[in-house]
mmCIF file of N, CA and C in Angstrom:
data_model
loop_
_atom_site.group_PDB
_atom_site.id
_atom_site.type_symbol
_atom_site.label_atom_id
_atom_site.label_comp_id
_atom_site.label_asym_id
_atom_site.label_seq_id
_atom_site.Cartn_x
_atom_site.Cartn_y
_atom_site.Cartn_z
ATOM 1 N N MET A 24 17.487 -15.598 -14.138
ATOM 2 C CA MET A 24 18.829 -15.709 -14.656
ATOM 3 C C MET A 24 19.389 -17.097 -14.345
ATOM 4 N N GLU A 25 19.998 -17.710 -15.321
ATOM 5 C CA GLU A 25 20.559 -19.042 -15.157
ATOM 6 C C GLU A 25 21.783 -18.998 -14.246
ATOM 7 N N GLN A 26 21.849 -19.912 -13.307
ATOM 8 C CA GLN A 26 22.983 -20.005 -12.398
ATOM 9 C C GLN A 26 24.179 -20.553 -13.166
ATOM 10 N N LYS A 27 25.285 -19.819 -13.193
ATOM 11 C CA LYS A 27 26.449 -20.182 -13.999
ATOM 12 C C LYS A 27 27.466 -21.021 -13.238
ATOM 13 N N ILE A 28 27.459 -20.956 -11.918
ATOM 14 C CA ILE A 28 28.369 -21.760 -11.098
ATOM 15 C C ILE A 28 27.512 -22.587 -10.145
ATOM 16 N N VAL A 29 27.711 -23.893 -10.171
ATOM 17 C CA VAL A 29 26.919 -24.803 -9.347
ATOM 18 C C VAL A 29 27.879 -25.648 -8.509
ATOM 19 N N THR A 30 27.642 -25.695 -7.217
ATOM 20 C CA THR A 30 28.442 -26.535 -6.332
ATOM 21 C C THR A 30 28.064 -27.988 -6.543
ATOM 22 N N CYS A 31 29.074 -28.844 -6.681
ATOM 23 C CA CYS A 31 28.853 -30.279 -6.829
ATOM 24 C C CYS A 31 29.472 -30.979 -5.627
ATOM 25 N N LEU A 32 28.653 -31.728 -4.910
ATOM 26 C CA LEU A 32 29.104 -32.460 -3.727
ATOM 27 C C LEU A 32 29.278 -33.928 -4.087
ATOM 28 N N MET A 33 30.461 -34.485 -3.816
ATOM 29 C CA MET A 33 30.724 -35.890 -4.105
ATOM 30 C C MET A 33 30.717 -36.684 -2.798
ATOM 31 N N PHE A 34 29.837 -37.649 -2.733
ATOM 32 C CA PHE A 34 29.680 -38.487 -1.550
ATOM 33 C C PHE A 34 30.209 -39.888 -1.831
ATOM 34 N N SER A 35 30.406 -40.633 -0.780
ATOM 35 C CA SER A 35 30.876 -42.015 -0.896
ATOM 36 C C SER A 35 29.734 -42.971 -0.587
ATOM 37 N N GLY A 36 28.710 -42.961 -1.450
ATOM 38 C CA GLY A 36 27.596 -43.885 -1.298
ATOM 39 C C GLY A 36 26.379 -43.343 -0.589
ATOM 40 N N GLN A 37 26.425 -42.088 -0.071
ATOM 41 C CA GLN A 37 25.266 -41.561 0.658
ATOM 42 C C GLN A 37 24.650 -40.343 -0.005
ATOM 43 N N ALA A 38 24.923 -40.100 -1.270
ATOM 44 C CA ALA A 38 24.453 -38.875 -1.927
ATOM 45 C C ALA A 38 22.934 -38.739 -1.889
ATOM 46 N N GLU A 39 22.223 -39.774 -2.242
ATOM 47 C CA GLU A 39 20.758 -39.661 -2.272
ATOM 48 C C GLU A 39 20.199 -39.422 -0.876
ATOM 49 N N GLU A 40 20.721 -40.134 0.100
ATOM 50 C CA GLU A 40 20.296 -39.926 1.490
ATOM 51 C C GLU A 40 20.579 -38.486 1.921
ATOM 52 N N ALA A 41 21.738 -37.972 1.568
ATOM 53 C CA ALA A 41 22.131 -36.614 1.961
ATOM 54 C C ALA A 41 21.222 -35.567 1.328
ATOM 55 N N ILE A 42 20.955 -35.675 0.026
ATOM 56 C CA ILE A 42 20.131 -34.630 -0.597
ATOM 57 C C ILE A 42 18.687 -34.703 -0.120
ATOM 58 N N ARG A 43 18.210 -35.882 0.197
ATOM 59 C CA ARG A 43 16.858 -35.976 0.776
ATOM 60 C C ARG A 43 16.832 -35.306 2.158
ATOM 61 N N PHE A 44 17.913 -35.471 2.918
ATOM 62 C CA PHE A 44 18.029 -34.811 4.214
ATOM 63 C C PHE A 44 18.086 -33.293 4.034
ATOM 64 N N TYR A 45 18.944 -32.791 3.152
ATOM 65 C CA TYR A 45 19.093 -31.347 2.958
ATOM 66 C C TYR A 45 17.791 -30.699 2.491
ATOM 67 N N THR A 46 17.064 -31.365 1.604
ATOM 68 C CA THR A 46 15.806 -30.780 1.129
ATOM 69 C C THR A 46 14.714 -30.830 2.203
ATOM 70 N N SER A 47 14.931 -31.614 3.260
ATOM 71 C CA SER A 47 13.987 -31.590 4.384
ATOM 72 C C SER A 47 14.358 -30.500 5.395
ATOM 73 N N VAL A 48 15.608 -30.063 5.399
ATOM 74 C CA VAL A 48 16.073 -29.049 6.347
ATOM 75 C C VAL A 48 15.695 -27.644 5.892
ATOM 76 N N PHE A 49 15.897 -27.343 4.614
ATOM 77 C CA PHE A 49 15.709 -25.985 4.104
ATOM 78 C C PHE A 49 14.418 -25.855 3.299
ATOM 79 N N SER A 50 13.900 -24.619 3.290
ATOM 80 C CA SER A 50 12.703 -24.327 2.524
ATOM 81 C C SER A 50 12.853 -22.938 1.928
ATOM 82 N N PRO A 51 12.517 -22.762 0.680
ATOM 83 C CA PRO A 51 12.046 -23.789 -0.243
ATOM 84 C C PRO A 51 13.194 -24.694 -0.677
ATOM 85 N N ALA A 52 12.852 -25.918 -1.002
ATOM 86 C CA ALA A 52 13.839 -26.901 -1.458
ATOM 87 C C ALA A 52 13.128 -27.953 -2.290
ATOM 88 N N GLU A 53 13.848 -28.468 -3.279
ATOM 89 C CA GLU A 53 13.273 -29.548 -4.084
ATOM 90 C C GLU A 53 14.375 -30.317 -4.787
ATOM 91 N N ILE A 54 14.107 -31.577 -5.004
ATOM 92 C CA ILE A 54 14.996 -32.413 -5.809
ATOM 93 C C ILE A 54 14.510 -32.279 -7.245
ATOM 94 N N GLU A 55 15.389 -31.828 -8.125
ATOM 95 C CA GLU A 55 15.017 -31.660 -9.530
ATOM 96 C C GLU A 55 15.134 -32.971 -10.293
ATOM 97 N N GLN A 56 16.233 -33.676 -10.097
ATOM 98 C CA GLN A 56 16.463 -34.901 -10.872
ATOM 99 C C GLN A 56 17.422 -35.821 -10.124
ATOM 100 N N ILE A 57 17.120 -37.097 -10.175
ATOM 101 C CA ILE A 57 18.034 -38.126 -9.680
ATOM 102 C C ILE A 57 18.189 -39.157 -10.781
ATOM 103 N N VAL A 58 19.426 -39.440 -11.137
ATOM 104 C CA VAL A 58 19.730 -40.453 -12.141
ATOM 105 C C VAL A 58 20.413 -41.611 -11.426
ATOM 106 N N HIS A 59 19.841 -42.795 -11.573
ATOM 107 C CA HIS A 59 20.401 -43.988 -10.939
ATOM 108 C C HIS A 59 21.183 -44.822 -11.951
ATOM 109 N N GLN A 60 22.151 -45.538 -11.450
ATOM 110 C CA GLN A 60 22.892 -46.484 -12.271
ATOM 111 C C GLN A 60 22.078 -47.765 -12.378
ATOM 112 N N GLU A 61 22.518 -48.668 -13.216
ATOM 113 C CA GLU A 61 21.810 -49.942 -13.386
ATOM 114 C C GLU A 61 21.722 -50.721 -12.083
ATOM 115 N N ASN A 62 22.719 -50.574 -11.202
ATOM 116 C CA ASN A 62 22.711 -51.297 -9.932
ATOM 117 C C ASN A 62 21.832 -50.630 -8.870
ATOM 118 N N GLY A 63 21.156 -49.523 -9.236
ATOM 119 C CA GLY A 63 20.255 -48.841 -8.319
ATOM 120 C C GLY A 63 20.889 -47.717 -7.533
ATOM 121 N N MET A 64 22.214 -47.650 -7.508
ATOM 122 C CA MET A 64 22.894 -46.591 -6.769
ATOM 123 C C MET A 64 22.755 -45.268 -7.527
ATOM 124 N N MET A 65 22.650 -44.189 -6.780
ATOM 125 C CA MET A 65 22.531 -42.884 -7.399
ATOM 126 C C MET A 65 23.823 -42.520 -8.121
ATOM 127 N N PHE A 66 23.679 -42.001 -9.324
ATOM 128 C CA PHE A 66 24.830 -41.589 -10.121
ATOM 129 C C PHE A 66 25.003 -40.071 -10.077
ATOM 130 N N HIS A 67 23.905 -39.337 -10.290
ATOM 131 C CA HIS A 67 23.958 -37.883 -10.385
ATOM 132 C C HIS A 67 22.604 -37.316 -9.988
ATOM 133 N N ALA A 68 22.619 -36.160 -9.337
ATOM 134 C CA ALA A 68 21.364 -35.501 -8.965
ATOM 135 C C ALA A 68 21.550 -33.995 -8.980
ATOM 136 N N THR A 69 20.457 -33.290 -9.218
ATOM 137 C CA THR A 69 20.423 -31.841 -9.038
ATOM 138 C C THR A 69 19.282 -31.531 -8.079
ATOM 139 N N PHE A 70 19.524 -30.536 -7.225
ATOM 140 C CA PHE A 70 18.510 -30.148 -6.254
ATOM 141 C C PHE A 70 18.648 -28.669 -5.948
ATOM 142 N N LEU A 71 17.569 -28.088 -5.439
ATOM 143 C CA LEU A 71 17.529 -26.668 -5.109
ATOM 144 C C LEU A 71 17.376 -26.490 -3.606
ATOM 145 N N LEU A 72 18.187 -25.587 -3.045
ATOM 146 C CA LEU A 72 18.052 -25.173 -1.654
ATOM 147 C C LEU A 72 17.943 -23.661 -1.641
ATOM 148 N N LYS A 73 16.808 -23.146 -1.193
ATOM 149 C CA LYS A 73 16.578 -21.705 -1.115
ATOM 150 C C LYS A 73 16.889 -21.021 -2.447
ATOM 151 N N GLY A 74 16.503 -21.673 -3.540
ATOM 152 C CA GLY A 74 16.658 -21.097 -4.858
ATOM 153 C C GLY A 74 18.012 -21.332 -5.521
ATOM 154 N N GLN A 75 18.941 -21.971 -4.838
ATOM 155 C CA GLN A 75 20.267 -22.229 -5.389
ATOM 156 C C GLN A 75 20.386 -23.686 -5.811
ATOM 157 N N ARG A 76 20.852 -23.902 -7.031
ATOM 158 C CA ARG A 76 21.013 -25.257 -7.553
ATOM 159 C C ARG A 76 22.341 -25.839 -7.066
ATOM 160 N N LEU A 77 22.270 -27.094 -6.652
ATOM 161 C CA LEU A 77 23.459 -27.864 -6.294
ATOM 162 C C LEU A 77 23.390 -29.192 -7.028
ATOM 163 N N MET A 78 24.533 -29.826 -7.170
ATOM 164 C CA MET A 78 24.592 -31.165 -7.754
ATOM 165 C C MET A 78 25.201 -32.100 -6.721
ATOM 166 N N ALA A 79 24.901 -33.369 -6.873
ATOM 167 C CA ALA A 79 25.503 -34.386 -6.017
ATOM 168 C C ALA A 79 25.806 -35.607 -6.869
ATOM 169 N N ILE A 80 26.916 -36.242 -6.563
ATOM 170 C CA ILE A 80 27.292 -37.488 -7.223
ATOM 171 C C ILE A 80 27.759 -38.466 -6.159
ATOM 172 N N ASP A 81 27.706 -39.733 -6.495
ATOM 173 C CA ASP A 81 28.242 -40.770 -5.617
ATOM 174 C C ASP A 81 29.511 -41.318 -6.235
ATOM 175 N N ASN A 82 30.474 -41.575 -5.387
ATOM 176 C CA ASN A 82 31.745 -42.151 -5.795
ATOM 177 C C ASN A 82 31.870 -43.492 -5.083
ATOM 178 N N HIS A 83 32.214 -44.508 -5.813
ATOM 179 C CA HIS A 83 32.315 -45.841 -5.207
ATOM 180 C C HIS A 83 33.641 -46.061 -4.489
ATOM 181 N N VAL A 84 34.599 -45.203 -4.725
ATOM 182 C CA VAL A 84 35.901 -45.322 -4.074
ATOM 183 C C VAL A 84 35.965 -44.287 -2.968
ATOM 184 N N ASP A 85 36.083 -44.744 -1.742
ATOM 185 C CA ASP A 85 36.089 -43.840 -0.594
ATOM 186 C C ASP A 85 37.498 -43.279 -0.422
ATOM 187 N N HIS A 86 37.802 -42.200 -1.149
ATOM 188 C CA HIS A 86 39.149 -41.648 -1.089
ATOM 189 C C HIS A 86 39.170 -40.154 -0.783
ATOM 190 N N HIS A 87 38.070 -39.604 -0.384
ATOM 191 C CA HIS A 87 38.032 -38.164 -0.122
ATOM 192 C C HIS A 87 37.226 -37.878 1.133
ATOM 193 N N GLU A 88 37.419 -36.691 1.645
ATOM 194 C CA GLU A 88 36.610 -36.185 2.738
ATOM 195 C C GLU A 88 36.312 -34.726 2.465
ATOM 196 N N PHE A 89 35.177 -34.274 2.941
ATOM 197 C CA PHE A 89 34.883 -32.849 2.905
ATOM 198 C C PHE A 89 35.695 -32.195 4.014
ATOM 199 N N THR A 90 36.028 -30.919 3.861
ATOM 200 C CA THR A 90 36.691 -30.178 4.929
ATOM 201 C C THR A 90 35.989 -28.838 5.105
ATOM 202 N N PRO A 91 36.161 -28.191 6.262
ATOM 203 C CA PRO A 91 35.569 -26.862 6.460
ATOM 204 C C PRO A 91 36.212 -25.785 5.582
ATOM 205 N N ALA A 92 37.257 -26.148 4.824
ATOM 206 C CA ALA A 92 37.878 -25.174 3.925
ATOM 207 C C ALA A 92 36.880 -24.710 2.868
ATOM 208 N N MET A 93 35.857 -25.508 2.612
ATOM 209 C CA MET A 93 34.772 -25.138 1.703
ATOM 210 C C MET A 93 33.471 -25.391 2.457
ATOM 211 N N SER A 94 32.663 -24.363 2.563
ATOM 212 C CA SER A 94 31.401 -24.547 3.271
ATOM 213 C C SER A 94 30.280 -23.870 2.492
ATOM 214 N N LEU A 95 29.074 -24.342 2.731
ATOM 215 C CA LEU A 95 27.884 -23.732 2.146
ATOM 216 C C LEU A 95 27.366 -22.703 3.143
ATOM 217 N N CYS A 96 27.253 -21.455 2.707
ATOM 218 C CA CYS A 96 26.804 -20.369 3.570
ATOM 219 C C CYS A 96 25.336 -20.092 3.280
ATOM 220 N N VAL A 97 24.517 -20.197 4.301
ATOM 221 C CA VAL A 97 23.073 -20.037 4.140
ATOM 222 C C VAL A 97 22.599 -18.879 5.015
ATOM 223 N N THR A 98 21.927 -17.932 4.387
ATOM 224 C CA THR A 98 21.304 -16.843 5.128
ATOM 225 C C THR A 98 19.872 -17.249 5.434
ATOM 226 N N CYS A 99 19.572 -17.374 6.708
ATOM 227 C CA CYS A 99 18.238 -17.775 7.150
ATOM 228 C C CYS A 99 17.381 -16.527 7.344
ATOM 229 N N ASP A 100 16.096 -16.655 7.051
ATOM 230 C CA ASP A 100 15.189 -15.510 7.105
ATOM 231 C C ASP A 100 14.604 -15.252 8.486
ATOM 232 N N THR A 101 14.521 -16.312 9.313
ATOM 233 C CA THR A 101 13.915 -16.160 10.639
ATOM 234 C C THR A 101 14.766 -16.866 11.682
ATOM 235 N N GLU A 102 14.554 -16.479 12.919
ATOM 236 C CA GLU A 102 15.258 -17.130 14.025
ATOM 237 C C GLU A 102 14.843 -18.596 14.130
ATOM 238 N N GLU A 103 13.567 -18.868 13.877
ATOM 239 C CA GLU A 103 13.089 -20.254 13.895
ATOM 240 C C GLU A 103 13.822 -21.095 12.846
ATOM 241 N N GLU A 104 14.029 -20.523 11.654
ATOM 242 C CA GLU A 104 14.704 -21.250 10.582
ATOM 243 C C GLU A 104 16.151 -21.572 10.941
ATOM 244 N N ILE A 105 16.887 -20.602 11.481
ATOM 245 C CA ILE A 105 18.289 -20.858 11.816
ATOM 246 C C ILE A 105 18.395 -21.856 12.971
ATOM 247 N N ASP A 106 17.511 -21.751 13.951
ATOM 248 C CA ASP A 106 17.524 -22.698 15.080
ATOM 249 C C ASP A 106 17.258 -24.127 14.598
ATOM 250 N N ARG A 107 16.254 -24.277 13.720
ATOM 251 C CA ARG A 107 15.903 -25.604 13.196
ATOM 252 C C ARG A 107 17.034 -26.173 12.348
ATOM 253 N N ALA A 108 17.586 -25.352 11.449
ATOM 254 C CA ALA A 108 18.675 -25.813 10.586
ATOM 255 C C ALA A 108 19.887 -26.208 11.420
ATOM 256 N N PHE A 109 20.213 -25.394 12.421
ATOM 257 C CA PHE A 109 21.343 -25.715 13.296
ATOM 258 C C PHE A 109 21.128 -27.050 14.001
ATOM 259 N N GLU A 110 19.951 -27.228 14.563
ATOM 260 C CA GLU A 110 19.670 -28.475 15.287
ATOM 261 C C GLU A 110 19.759 -29.691 14.363
ATOM 262 N N GLN A 111 19.134 -29.603 13.197
ATOM 263 C CA GLN A 111 19.119 -30.749 12.289
ATOM 264 C C GLN A 111 20.489 -31.035 11.695
ATOM 265 N N LEU A 112 21.211 -30.004 11.276
ATOM 266 C CA LEU A 112 22.518 -30.222 10.649
ATOM 267 C C LEU A 112 23.577 -30.678 11.651
ATOM 268 N N SER A 113 23.449 -30.263 12.908
ATOM 269 C CA SER A 113 24.461 -30.645 13.893
ATOM 270 C C SER A 113 24.204 -32.022 14.519
ATOM 271 N N GLN A 114 22.992 -32.577 14.330
ATOM 272 C CA GLN A 114 22.704 -33.921 14.856
ATOM 273 C C GLN A 114 23.648 -34.927 14.203
ATOM 274 N N SER A 115 24.372 -35.671 15.006
ATOM 275 C CA SER A 115 25.356 -36.655 14.545
ATOM 276 C C SER A 115 26.483 -35.990 13.750
ATOM 277 N N GLY A 116 26.602 -34.685 13.862
ATOM 278 C CA GLY A 116 27.665 -33.944 13.199
ATOM 279 C C GLY A 116 28.575 -33.310 14.233
ATOM 280 N N LYS A 117 29.124 -32.153 13.867
ATOM 281 C CA LYS A 117 30.078 -31.487 14.740
ATOM 282 C C LYS A 117 29.826 -29.980 14.681
ATOM 283 N N VAL A 118 29.763 -29.348 15.843
ATOM 284 C CA VAL A 118 29.614 -27.899 15.910
ATOM 285 C C VAL A 118 31.003 -27.279 15.850
ATOM 286 N N LEU A 119 31.256 -26.479 14.813
ATOM 287 C CA LEU A 119 32.554 -25.830 14.661
ATOM 288 C C LEU A 119 32.564 -24.458 15.327
ATOM 289 N N VAL A 120 31.461 -23.725 15.219
ATOM 290 C CA VAL A 120 31.254 -22.450 15.918
ATOM 291 C C VAL A 120 29.849 -22.505 16.485
ATOM 292 N N PRO A 121 29.711 -22.387 17.810
ATOM 293 C CA PRO A 121 28.386 -22.507 18.427
ATOM 294 C C PRO A 121 27.412 -21.441 17.938
ATOM 295 N N LEU A 122 26.134 -21.797 17.951
ATOM 296 C CA LEU A 122 25.074 -20.867 17.581
ATOM 297 C C LEU A 122 25.058 -19.736 18.600
ATOM 298 N N GLY A 123 25.205 -18.512 18.115
ATOM 299 C CA GLY A 123 25.230 -17.379 19.028
ATOM 300 C C GLY A 123 25.233 -16.059 18.294
ATOM 301 N N VAL A 124 25.328 -14.988 19.071
ATOM 302 C CA VAL A 124 25.392 -13.631 18.541
ATOM 303 C C VAL A 124 26.861 -13.284 18.361
ATOM 304 N N TYR A 125 27.198 -12.732 17.195
ATOM 305 C CA TYR A 125 28.577 -12.368 16.880
ATOM 306 C C TYR A 125 28.578 -10.962 16.283
ATOM 307 N N PRO A 126 29.707 -10.267 16.331
ATOM 308 C CA PRO A 126 29.752 -8.892 15.800
ATOM 309 C C PRO A 126 29.344 -8.794 14.327
ATOM 310 N N PHE A 127 29.498 -9.869 13.566
ATOM 311 C CA PHE A 127 29.202 -9.854 12.134
ATOM 312 C C PHE A 127 27.825 -10.416 11.794
ATOM 313 N N SER A 128 27.083 -10.914 12.805
ATOM 314 C CA SER A 128 25.774 -11.506 12.533
ATOM 315 C C SER A 128 24.902 -11.480 13.781
ATOM 316 N N LYS A 129 23.596 -11.241 13.571
ATOM 317 C CA LYS A 129 22.641 -11.290 14.688
ATOM 318 C C LYS A 129 22.636 -12.666 15.334
ATOM 319 N N LYS A 130 22.840 -13.695 14.504
ATOM 320 C CA LYS A 130 22.902 -15.068 14.980
ATOM 321 C C LYS A 130 23.670 -15.853 13.934
ATOM 322 N N PHE A 131 24.623 -16.675 14.368
ATOM 323 C CA PHE A 131 25.505 -17.378 13.447
ATOM 324 C C PHE A 131 25.923 -18.712 14.056
ATOM 325 N N ALA A 132 26.158 -19.685 13.181
ATOM 326 C CA ALA A 132 26.732 -20.968 13.602
ATOM 327 C C ALA A 132 27.460 -21.575 12.413
ATOM 328 N N TRP A 133 28.415 -22.442 12.717
ATOM 329 C CA TRP A 133 29.151 -23.168 11.681
ATOM 330 C C TRP A 133 29.161 -24.622 12.129
ATOM 331 N N VAL A 134 28.580 -25.484 11.302
ATOM 332 C CA VAL A 134 28.485 -26.894 11.667
ATOM 333 C C VAL A 134 28.968 -27.777 10.527
ATOM 334 N N GLU A 135 29.401 -28.956 10.910
ATOM 335 C CA GLU A 135 29.725 -30.007 9.941
ATOM 336 C C GLU A 135 28.677 -31.089 10.136
ATOM 337 N N ASP A 136 27.936 -31.405 9.093
ATOM 338 C CA ASP A 136 26.841 -32.361 9.250
ATOM 339 C C ASP A 136 27.352 -33.808 9.267
ATOM 340 N N ARG A 137 26.438 -34.734 9.429
ATOM 341 C CA ARG A 137 26.782 -36.159 9.540
ATOM 342 C C ARG A 137 27.467 -36.715 8.296
ATOM 343 N N TYR A 138 27.365 -36.010 7.165
ATOM 344 C CA TYR A 138 28.009 -36.449 5.925
ATOM 345 C C TYR A 138 29.370 -35.784 5.725
ATOM 346 N N GLY A 139 29.731 -34.871 6.629
ATOM 347 C CA GLY A 139 30.999 -34.172 6.545
ATOM 348 C C GLY A 139 30.951 -32.842 5.822
ATOM 349 N N VAL A 140 29.753 -32.422 5.350
ATOM 350 C CA VAL A 140 29.609 -31.151 4.651
ATOM 351 C C VAL A 140 29.532 -30.024 5.697
ATOM 352 N N SER A 141 30.255 -28.943 5.439
ATOM 353 C CA SER A 141 30.336 -27.816 6.336
ATOM 354 C C SER A 141 29.314 -26.736 5.937
ATOM 355 N N TRP A 142 28.584 -26.221 6.936
ATOM 356 C CA TRP A 142 27.533 -25.215 6.712
ATOM 357 C C TRP A 142 27.763 -24.024 7.635
ATOM 358 N N GLN A 143 27.752 -22.816 7.070
ATOM 359 C CA GLN A 143 27.747 -21.585 7.864
ATOM 360 C C GLN A 143 26.330 -21.022 7.782
ATOM 361 N N LEU A 144 25.711 -20.885 8.927
ATOM 362 C CA LEU A 144 24.329 -20.399 9.006
ATOM 363 C C LEU A 144 24.328 -19.016 9.628
ATOM 364 N N SER A 145 23.634 -18.073 9.003
ATOM 365 C CA SER A 145 23.519 -16.747 9.598
ATOM 366 C C SER A 145 22.092 -16.257 9.477
ATOM 367 N N LEU A 146 21.734 -15.359 10.374
ATOM 368 C CA LEU A 146 20.393 -14.774 10.382
ATOM 369 C C LEU A 146 20.453 -13.440 9.680
ATOM 370 N N SER A 147 19.551 -13.236 8.719
ATOM 371 C CA SER A 147 19.570 -11.967 7.970
ATOM 372 C C SER A 147 19.028 -10.822 8.796
#
């Protein structure tokens, strides 16, 4: 079934670096397409994380920030996967809710990565 709603992340010059990082954190993951501008900077990209399509664009005007008001929620299949994702996403980022056991999840964490994108990780 075709995905009808796709999250689009707008970065300030680091979109390609960010999607290469995200596709190294999660599995399965792949970059579907990257379109570059004439100056070599990334213009638009689509990529898959755990079967979900996302888009990314670069903006040359640094006038926005991501906030935890919108976060990507990822259900991890194994404890190893959630531990690895937590470690990688929180490096040079910020832990909003520490990795731990909570009444609503066997294991959960909420982090803001080095690019400012917020991730809620839970163990299925």
